[in-house]
PDB file of C-alpha atoms in Angstrom:
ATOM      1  CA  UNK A   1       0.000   0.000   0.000  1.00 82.00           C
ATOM      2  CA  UNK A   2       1.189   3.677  -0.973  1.00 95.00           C
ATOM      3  CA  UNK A   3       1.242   6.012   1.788  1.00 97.00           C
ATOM      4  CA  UNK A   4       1.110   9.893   0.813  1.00 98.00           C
ATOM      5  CA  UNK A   5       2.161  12.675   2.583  1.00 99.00           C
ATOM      6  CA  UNK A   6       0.776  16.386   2.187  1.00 98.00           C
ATOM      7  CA  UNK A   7       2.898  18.857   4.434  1.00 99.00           C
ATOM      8  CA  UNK A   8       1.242  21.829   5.420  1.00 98.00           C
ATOM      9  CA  UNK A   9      -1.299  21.860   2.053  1.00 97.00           C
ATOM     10  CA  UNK A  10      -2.974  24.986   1.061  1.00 96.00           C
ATOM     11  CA  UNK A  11      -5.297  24.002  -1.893  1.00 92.00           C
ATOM     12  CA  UNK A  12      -8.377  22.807  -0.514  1.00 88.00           C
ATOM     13  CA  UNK A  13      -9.893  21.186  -4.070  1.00 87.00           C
ATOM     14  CA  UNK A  14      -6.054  19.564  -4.271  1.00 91.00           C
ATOM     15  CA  UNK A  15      -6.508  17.825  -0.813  1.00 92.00           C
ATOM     16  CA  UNK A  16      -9.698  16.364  -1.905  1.00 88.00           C
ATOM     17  CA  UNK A  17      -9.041  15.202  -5.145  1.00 91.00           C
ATOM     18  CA  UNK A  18      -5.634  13.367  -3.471  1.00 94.00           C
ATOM     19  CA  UNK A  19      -8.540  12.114  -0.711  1.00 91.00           C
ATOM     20  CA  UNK A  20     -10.962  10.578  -3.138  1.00 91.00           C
ATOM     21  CA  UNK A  21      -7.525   8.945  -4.683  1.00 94.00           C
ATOM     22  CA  UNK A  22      -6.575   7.015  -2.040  1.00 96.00           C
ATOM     23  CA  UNK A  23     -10.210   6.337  -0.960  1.00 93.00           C
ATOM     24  CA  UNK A  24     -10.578   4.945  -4.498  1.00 93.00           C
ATOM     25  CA  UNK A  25      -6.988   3.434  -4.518  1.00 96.00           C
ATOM     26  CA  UNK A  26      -6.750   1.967  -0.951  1.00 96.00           C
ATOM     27  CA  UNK A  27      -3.874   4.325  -0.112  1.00 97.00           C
ATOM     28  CA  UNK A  28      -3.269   6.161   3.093  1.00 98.00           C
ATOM     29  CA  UNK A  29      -3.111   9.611   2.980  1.00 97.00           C
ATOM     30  CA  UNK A  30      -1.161  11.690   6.037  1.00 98.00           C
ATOM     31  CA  UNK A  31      -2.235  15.488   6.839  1.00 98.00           C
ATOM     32  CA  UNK A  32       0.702  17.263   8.480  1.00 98.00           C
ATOM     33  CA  UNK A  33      -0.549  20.611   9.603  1.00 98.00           C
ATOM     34  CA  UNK A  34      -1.012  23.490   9.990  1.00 97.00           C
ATOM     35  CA  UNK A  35      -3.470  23.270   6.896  1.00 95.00           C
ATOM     36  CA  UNK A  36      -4.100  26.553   4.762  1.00 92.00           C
ATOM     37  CA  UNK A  37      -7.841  25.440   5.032  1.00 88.00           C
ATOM     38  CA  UNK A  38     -10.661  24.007   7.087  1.00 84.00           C
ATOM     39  CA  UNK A  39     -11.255  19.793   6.618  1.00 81.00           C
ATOM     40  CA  UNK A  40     -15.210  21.010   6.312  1.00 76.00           C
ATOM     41  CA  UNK A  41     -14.465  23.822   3.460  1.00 66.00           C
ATOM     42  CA  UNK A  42     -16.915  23.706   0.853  1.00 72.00           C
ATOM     43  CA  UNK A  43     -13.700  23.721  -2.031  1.00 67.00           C
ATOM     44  CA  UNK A  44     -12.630  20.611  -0.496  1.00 69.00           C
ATOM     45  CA  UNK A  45     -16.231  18.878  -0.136  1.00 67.00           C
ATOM     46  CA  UNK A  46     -16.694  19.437  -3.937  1.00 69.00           C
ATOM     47  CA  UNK A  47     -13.255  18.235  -4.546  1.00 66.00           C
ATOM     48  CA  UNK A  48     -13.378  14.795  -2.539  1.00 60.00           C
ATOM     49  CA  UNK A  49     -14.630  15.247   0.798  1.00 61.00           C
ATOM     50  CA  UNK A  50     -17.724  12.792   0.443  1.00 74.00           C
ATOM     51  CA  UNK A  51     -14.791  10.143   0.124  1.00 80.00           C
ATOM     52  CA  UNK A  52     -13.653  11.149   3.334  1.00 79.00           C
ATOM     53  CA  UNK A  53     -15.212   8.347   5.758  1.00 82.00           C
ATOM     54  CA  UNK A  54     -13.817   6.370   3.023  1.00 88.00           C
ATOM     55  CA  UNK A  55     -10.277   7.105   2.998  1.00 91.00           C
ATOM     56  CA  UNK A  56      -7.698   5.899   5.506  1.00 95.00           C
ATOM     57  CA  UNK A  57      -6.592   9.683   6.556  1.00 94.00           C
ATOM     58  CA  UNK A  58      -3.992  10.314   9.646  1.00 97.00           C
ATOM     59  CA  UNK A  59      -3.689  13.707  10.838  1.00 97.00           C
ATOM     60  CA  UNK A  60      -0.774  15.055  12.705  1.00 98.00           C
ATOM     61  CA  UNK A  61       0.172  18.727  14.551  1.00 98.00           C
ATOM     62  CA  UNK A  62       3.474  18.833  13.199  1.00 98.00           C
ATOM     63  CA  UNK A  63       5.999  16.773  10.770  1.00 98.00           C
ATOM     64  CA  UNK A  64       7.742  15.754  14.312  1.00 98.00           C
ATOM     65  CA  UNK A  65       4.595  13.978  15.320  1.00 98.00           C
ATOM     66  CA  UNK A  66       4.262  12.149  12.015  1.00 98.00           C
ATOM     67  CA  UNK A  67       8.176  10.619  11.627  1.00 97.00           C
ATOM     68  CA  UNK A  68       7.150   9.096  15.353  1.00 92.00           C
TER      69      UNK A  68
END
């Protein structure tokens, strides 16, 4: 399984087309933030968010937290 990384993303419609990807694909897909958007934000629901409860999506405070 694939896992992909987004540090600190700011495009909103990017983050949910790379959601409904690994929702669709099976991969895992880490957030690092601080994100440049809110997780709700209607860009990103158009974009992917319905996929959400899909996708296997891991959310971390900083890029410290995530290499633990």
């Amino acid at each position: 399984m694939f896992e992909i990384v987004l540090y600190e993303p700011e495009i909103p419609p990017n983050t949910g087309n790379i959601m409904r990807l690994c929702a669709n694909t099976g991969c895992r897909l880490h957030l690092i933030h601080p994100l440049g958007f809110e997780l709700d934000e209607k860009k990103l629901r158009r974009a992917g968010l319905d996929y959400r409860d899909m996708a296997n999506i891991s959310e971390y405070a900083n890029f410290q937290e995530y290499l633990k």
